[in-house]
Amino acid sequence: MAYSEKVLDHYNSPRNVGALDKNSANVGTGVVGAPECGDVMKLQIQVEGDRIVDAKFKTFGCGSAIASSSLATEWIKGKTLDEAMTIRNTQIVEELSLPPVKIHCSVLAEDAIKSAVADFKAKRESLKEGK
Amino acid sequence: MKTPIYLDYQATTPLDPRVLESMLPYFTQHFGNAASRNHAFGWEAEKAVENAREQVAALLGASSKEIVFTSGSTESINLALKGVAQMYGETKKHIITSQAEHKAVLDTCKHLEKEGFEVTYLAPDKQARVSVEQVRAAMRADTILVALIWANNEVGTLNPVREIGALCHERGVLFFTDATQAAGKVPVDVEADQVDLLCLSGHKIYGPKGVGVLYVRRRNPRVRVQAQMDGGGHERGMRSGTLNVPGIVGLGKACELARLELTSEAQRSAALRDRLEKRITDALDHVHLNGSREHRLPNNLNLSFAFVEGESLIMGIKDCAVSSGSACTSASLEPSHVLRAMNVGEDLAHSSIRFGVGRFTTSEEIDFAADQVIGAVKRLRELSPLYEMAQEGIDLSQVNWQGGH
């Protein structure tokens, strides 16, 4: 299978690889996918106010899955939570020129963003209630 | 050393230059039709084909009259399974095979099921082996044929062919084995192994693509096969179509070389294969061998690298030509049906790489490949959330995974 140059670039030099402290109140963590499906993405955001100031990822999956999550972290950094929630998998497909068999990678990346945002919001809610 | 390095000898092999040399005169000089009985052009071609038939028969311990030339193993498998089923199908309806067969066997069996035959798909063990006891237990009064692969094309595991052959003969059931990977790599003797039908392909043994063999036993028992193509009645009526003379000459030469060099080549391959495995496992943990350590081909190494997905690993070792799953199924995203049938776990099935070494592999290439694999696995594990979780002591099998696609 031939990969697009952008997929190769993200695969060879993935952006924002790493981990944030998942126990921190400012950090939201999303883990989507399953090992038996061949894809697991972990995407984390660090939020100040309503803005994502940092994002990190780790991905088990094919080159397109790694590229999709790497791109997702690039795009959400600096965005507000609401802005991040508007990112659609089709934009990732377009940017990385993913072939039809790899569309699920982009879907997973969109899910990972939503899951991280949801985790952060849930944390914030529970902290408020705690006060 | 030239890159990329070819480590996919189970997919195909380069033509041996000695084979090429044997073929060349039959394209231009001796171009006759082996079926032309009236002139020297035809006689020359026929002589070459009969010589090749002897060379193939010698590799298999067969008689040259039992060799049918085809276009390759897929055709031979179709001819053997459909041909036998149709020939004996009036009174018997049952075929035994396994879940770890090549797609050519599985899909042919599915086709026969649609025609009313009943097929038992035995589940192999974790090493991809089928036992003689399993075959015995599956046999019925109306069993026509047992069809089992000799050496698995993905993990290289050898089935207990000789024991199964003996059982089949004791019970009056025909025995077909797909020896595409085994022929020329491990000793094959259709008499001692009691095989009734067997296939091989030229391109897996340093011969040309597009030519193969179906061995059909002529005595004890005499096996009959219904032809699948109508035409001039070539190959004793079993396979019509003008013979591919240069291809057959090349296949014959390839079989001769394989027979003469089998022992030394097996030793050499195994040494390179073991060197690759040792270098990799000395540097990396959580590497699993798929298949049987005891009963396997000398030139195959199938490893799973836990926490790393196979396709991304192949991307990371781009100077090495290897395979994830089998070449025939790598267009799909499903993990290999063989690893699934072996029940190695879906996560490890997604992490498997098949390395195949061969006649032209060097130790320098092995060391280079090992270094590439080690580097890529380390890098991808740094990227892997599964590796991170495992390092934290989380049992991945206990995680409630969400949103899998």
GROMACS .gro file of N, CA and C in nm, chain B residues 121-201:
model
  243
  252TYR      N    1  -1.369  -2.855   0.887
  252TYR     CA    2  -1.251  -2.769   0.899
  252TYR      C    3  -1.192  -2.791   1.038
  253LEU      N    4  -1.086  -2.871   1.045
  253LEU     CA    5  -1.027  -2.899   1.175
  253LEU      C    6  -0.960  -2.774   1.230
  254ALA      N    7  -0.970  -2.756   1.364
  254ALA     CA    8  -0.901  -2.645   1.428
  254ALA      C    9  -0.760  -2.688   1.462
  255PRO      N   10  -0.658  -2.618   1.412
  255PRO     CA   11  -0.521  -2.657   1.445
  255PRO      C   12  -0.491  -2.620   1.589
  256ASP      N   13  -0.381  -2.673   1.641
  256ASP     CA   14  -0.341  -2.632   1.776
  256ASP      C   15  -0.270  -2.497   1.770
  257LYS      N   16  -0.217  -2.453   1.884
  257LYS     CA   17  -0.158  -2.318   1.892
  257LYS      C   18  -0.034  -2.305   1.805
  258GLN      N   19   0.023  -2.420   1.764
  258GLN     CA   20   0.139  -2.416   1.676
  258GLN      C   21   0.100  -2.431   1.528
  259ALA      N   22  -0.030  -2.433   1.502
  259ALA     CA   23  -0.084  -2.449   1.366
  259ALA      C   24  -0.077  -2.592   1.315
  260ARG      N   25  -0.067  -2.688   1.407
  260ARG     CA   26  -0.058  -2.828   1.368
  260ARG      C   27  -0.191  -2.898   1.383
  261VAL      N   28  -0.216  -2.989   1.291
  261VAL     CA   29  -0.332  -3.077   1.301
  261VAL      C   30  -0.279  -3.214   1.339
  262SER      N   31  -0.346  -3.283   1.431
  262SER     CA   32  -0.295  -3.413   1.474
  262SER      C   33  -0.365  -3.525   1.399
  263VAL      N   34  -0.298  -3.638   1.395
  263VAL     CA   35  -0.355  -3.755   1.328
  263VAL      C   36  -0.482  -3.799   1.401
  264GLU      N   37  -0.486  -3.778   1.531
  264GLU     CA   38  -0.606  -3.815   1.609
  264GLU      C   39  -0.726  -3.731   1.567
  265GLN      N   40  -0.700  -3.601   1.542
  265GLN     CA   41  -0.809  -3.515   1.497
  265GLN      C   42  -0.865  -3.564   1.364
  266VAL      N   43  -0.773  -3.601   1.275
  266VAL     CA   44  -0.817  -3.647   1.143
  266VAL      C   45  -0.897  -3.776   1.158
  267ARG      N   46  -0.845  -3.866   1.241
  267ARG     CA   47  -0.913  -3.994   1.262
  267ARG      C   48  -1.055  -3.970   1.315
  268ALA      N   49  -1.066  -3.881   1.412
  268ALA     CA   50  -1.196  -3.857   1.474
  268ALA      C   51  -1.295  -3.794   1.376
  269ALA      N   52  -1.242  -3.722   1.278
  269ALA     CA   53  -1.332  -3.653   1.184
  269ALA      C   54  -1.375  -3.743   1.068
  270MET      N   55  -1.308  -3.858   1.052
  270MET     CA   56  -1.338  -3.945   0.937
  270MET      C   57  -1.476  -4.008   0.948
  271ARG      N   58  -1.542  -4.016   0.831
  271ARG     CA   59  -1.675  -4.078   0.826
  271ARG      C   60  -1.673  -4.184   0.716
  272ALA      N   61  -1.779  -4.259   0.709
  272ALA     CA   62  -1.788  -4.363   0.607
  272ALA      C   63  -1.786  -4.302   0.467
  273ASP      N   64  -1.834  -4.177   0.456
  273ASP     CA   65  -1.842  -4.116   0.324
  273ASP      C   66  -1.732  -4.012   0.301
  274THR      N   67  -1.622  -4.021   0.378
  274THR     CA   68  -1.510  -3.928   0.357
  274THR      C   69  -1.435  -3.967   0.229
  275ILE      N   70  -1.423  -3.869   0.138
  275ILE     CA   71  -1.351  -3.892   0.013
  275ILE      C   72  -1.203  -3.860   0.030
  276LEU      N   73  -1.179  -3.744   0.093
  276LEU     CA   74  -1.047  -3.683   0.081
  276LEU      C   75  -1.010  -3.609   0.210
  277VAL      N   76  -0.882  -3.619   0.245
  277VAL     CA   77  -0.825  -3.533   0.348
  277VAL      C   78  -0.730  -3.438   0.276
  278ALA      N   79  -0.746  -3.307   0.298
  278ALA     CA   80  -0.661  -3.206   0.232
  278ALA      C   81  -0.594  -3.122   0.338
  279LEU      N   82  -0.463  -3.141   0.356
  279LEU     CA   83  -0.391  -3.066   0.460
  279LEU      C   84  -0.260  -3.013   0.405
  280ILE      N   85  -0.226  -2.895   0.450
  280ILE     CA   86  -0.103  -2.831   0.405
  280ILE      C   87   0.016  -2.901   0.470
  281TRP      N   88   0.123  -2.916   0.393
  281TRP     CA   89   0.243  -2.982   0.449
  281TRP      C   90   0.316  -2.884   0.539
  282ALA      N   91   0.351  -2.768   0.484
  282ALA     CA   92   0.418  -2.665   0.563
  282ALA      C   93   0.336  -2.537   0.550
  283ASN      N   94   0.295  -2.484   0.662
  283ASN     CA   95   0.210  -2.365   0.658
  283ASN      C   96   0.284  -2.247   0.598
  284ASN      N   97   0.217  -2.175   0.509
  284ASN     CA   98   0.283  -2.066   0.437
  284ASN      C   99   0.308  -1.944   0.523
  285GLU      N  100   0.238  -1.930   0.635
  285GLU     CA  101   0.261  -1.812   0.720
  285GLU      C  102   0.358  -1.840   0.833
  286VAL      N  103   0.336  -1.949   0.904
  286VAL     CA  104   0.419  -1.975   1.022
  286VAL      C  105   0.519  -2.090   1.002
  287GLY      N  106   0.508  -2.158   0.888
  287GLY     CA  107   0.608  -2.259   0.855
  287GLY      C  108   0.593  -2.392   0.927
  288THR      N  109   0.486  -2.408   1.002
  288THR     CA  110   0.466  -2.533   1.078
  288THR      C  111   0.441  -2.651   0.985
  289LEU      N  112   0.507  -2.763   1.017
  289LEU     CA  113   0.490  -2.886   0.938
  289LEU      C  114   0.382  -2.973   1.002
  290ASN      N  115   0.289  -3.017   0.921
  290ASN     CA  116   0.190  -3.112   0.969
  290ASN      C  117   0.250  -3.252   0.971
  291PRO      N  118   0.195  -3.342   1.054
  291PRO     CA  119   0.246  -3.480   1.058
  291PRO      C  120   0.196  -3.559   0.937
  292VAL      N  121   0.253  -3.525   0.823
  292VAL     CA  122   0.204  -3.576   0.695
  292VAL      C  123   0.213  -3.729   0.689
  293ARG      N  124   0.324  -3.783   0.732
  293ARG     CA  125   0.343  -3.927   0.717
  293ARG      C  126   0.240  -4.006   0.798
  294GLU      N  127   0.214  -3.962   0.920
  294GLU     CA  128   0.114  -4.031   1.003
  294GLU      C  129  -0.025  -4.018   0.942
  295ILE      N  130  -0.054  -3.900   0.890
  295ILE     CA  131  -0.187  -3.877   0.833
  295ILE      C  132  -0.201  -3.957   0.703
  296GLY      N  133  -0.093  -3.964   0.625
  296GLY     CA  134  -0.095  -4.044   0.503
  296GLY      C  135  -0.123  -4.191   0.534
  297ALA      N  136  -0.057  -4.242   0.638
  297ALA     CA  137  -0.076  -4.383   0.676
  297ALA      C  138  -0.221  -4.407   0.719
  298LEU      N  139  -0.274  -4.313   0.797
  298LEU     CA  140  -0.413  -4.326   0.840
  298LEU      C  141  -0.508  -4.328   0.720
  299CYS      N  142  -0.486  -4.237   0.627
  299CYS     CA  143  -0.574  -4.228   0.511
  299CYS      C  144  -0.570  -4.358   0.431
  300HIS      N  145  -0.451  -4.412   0.413
  300HIS     CA  146  -0.442  -4.535   0.335
  300HIS      C  147  -0.506  -4.653   0.407
  301GLU      N  148  -0.491  -4.654   0.538
  301GLU     CA  149  -0.554  -4.759   0.618
  301GLU      C  150  -0.707  -4.753   0.605
  302ARG      N  151  -0.759  -4.630   0.592
  302ARG     CA  152  -0.904  -4.614   0.588
  302ARG      C  153  -0.962  -4.599   0.447
  303GLY      N  154  -0.876  -4.608   0.347
  303GLY     CA  155  -0.926  -4.597   0.210
  303GLY      C  156  -0.974  -4.457   0.174
  304VAL      N  157  -0.912  -4.356   0.235
  304VAL     CA  158  -0.946  -4.217   0.206
  304VAL      C  159  -0.829  -4.155   0.129
  305LEU      N  160  -0.858  -4.075   0.029
  305LEU     CA  161  -0.750  -4.011  -0.047
  305LEU      C  162  -0.687  -3.899   0.035
  306PHE      N  163  -0.557  -3.877   0.012
  306PHE     CA  164  -0.486  -3.774   0.088
  306PHE      C  165  -0.417  -3.677  -0.007
  307PHE      N  166  -0.462  -3.552   0.000
  307PHE     CA  167  -0.398  -3.444  -0.076
  307PHE      C  168  -0.318  -3.357   0.020
  308THR      N  169  -0.197  -3.321  -0.019
  308THR     CA  170  -0.124  -3.223   0.062
  308THR      C  171  -0.069  -3.111  -0.026
  309ASP      N  172  -0.083  -2.991   0.025
  309ASP     CA  173  -0.030  -2.872  -0.041
  309ASP      C  174   0.116  -2.858   0.004
  310ALA      N  175   0.206  -2.893  -0.087
  310ALA     CA  176   0.349  -2.892  -0.052
  310ALA      C  177   0.419  -2.771  -0.113
  311THR      N  178   0.343  -2.666  -0.138
  311THR     CA  179   0.400  -2.547  -0.203
  311THR      C  180   0.521  -2.493  -0.127
  312GLN      N  181   0.511  -2.491   0.006
  312GLN     CA  182   0.623  -2.440   0.086
  312GLN      C  183   0.720  -2.549   0.125
  313ALA      N  184   0.672  -2.672   0.127
  313ALA     CA  185   0.755  -2.782   0.179
  313ALA      C  186   0.851  -2.837   0.073
  314ALA      N  187   0.803  -2.848  -0.049
  314ALA     CA  188   0.885  -2.911  -0.153
  314ALA      C  189   1.015  -2.835  -0.170
  315GLY      N  190   1.124  -2.908  -0.173
  315GLY     CA  191   1.254  -2.845  -0.188
  315GLY      C  192   1.312  -2.790  -0.059
  316LYS      N  193   1.231  -2.785   0.047
  316LYS     CA  194   1.278  -2.732   0.176
  316LYS      C  195   1.294  -2.844   0.278
  317VAL      N  196   1.202  -2.939   0.273
  317VAL     CA  197   1.211  -3.056   0.361
  317VAL      C  198   1.195  -3.179   0.272
  318PRO      N  199   1.248  -3.294   0.314
  318PRO     CA  200   1.238  -3.414   0.229
  318PRO      C  201   1.092  -3.452   0.204
  319VAL      N  202   1.062  -3.480   0.079
  319VAL     CA  203   0.928  -3.523   0.041
  319VAL      C  204   0.943  -3.657  -0.031
  320ASP      N  205   0.865  -3.755   0.012
  320ASP     CA  206   0.869  -3.885  -0.052
  320ASP      C  207   0.725  -3.939  -0.056
  321VAL      N  208   0.663  -3.927  -0.171
  321VAL     CA  209   0.520  -3.961  -0.177
  321VAL      C  210   0.493  -4.108  -0.144
  322GLU      N  211   0.593  -4.195  -0.159
  322GLU     CA  212   0.571  -4.336  -0.122
  322GLU      C  213   0.575  -4.352   0.029
  323ALA      N  214   0.685  -4.310   0.089
  323ALA     CA  215   0.698  -4.325   0.234
  323ALA      C  216   0.593  -4.242   0.308
  324ASP      N  217   0.559  -4.127   0.253
  324ASP     CA  218   0.463  -4.038   0.319
  324ASP      C  219   0.319  -4.075   0.284
  325GLN      N  220   0.301  -4.167   0.190
  325GLN     CA  221   0.168  -4.215   0.151
  325GLN      C  222   0.074  -4.103   0.109
  326VAL      N  223   0.127  -4.019   0.024
  326VAL     CA  224   0.050  -3.907  -0.029
  326VAL      C  225  -0.012  -3.951  -0.162
  327ASP      N  226  -0.136  -3.913  -0.186
  327ASP     CA  227  -0.204  -3.949  -0.312
  327ASP      C  228  -0.204  -3.836  -0.413
  328LEU      N  229  -0.214  -3.715  -0.362
  328LEU     CA  230  -0.213  -3.597  -0.449
  328LEU      C  231  -0.130  -3.489  -0.379
  329LEU      N  232  -0.054  -3.414  -0.456
  329LEU     CA  233   0.034  -3.313  -0.396
  329LEU      C  234   0.057  -3.202  -0.498
  330CYS      N  235   0.064  -3.079  -0.449
  330CYS     CA  236   0.089  -2.969  -0.543
  330CYS      C  237   0.215  -2.893  -0.504
  331LEU      N  238   0.276  -2.833  -0.603
  331LEU     CA  239   0.386  -2.739  -0.578
  331LEU      C  240   0.389  -2.636  -0.690
  332SER      N  241   0.457  -2.526  -0.663
  332SER     CA  242   0.466  -2.415  -0.756
  332SER      C  243   0.612  -2.388  -0.789
   0.00000   0.00000   0.00000
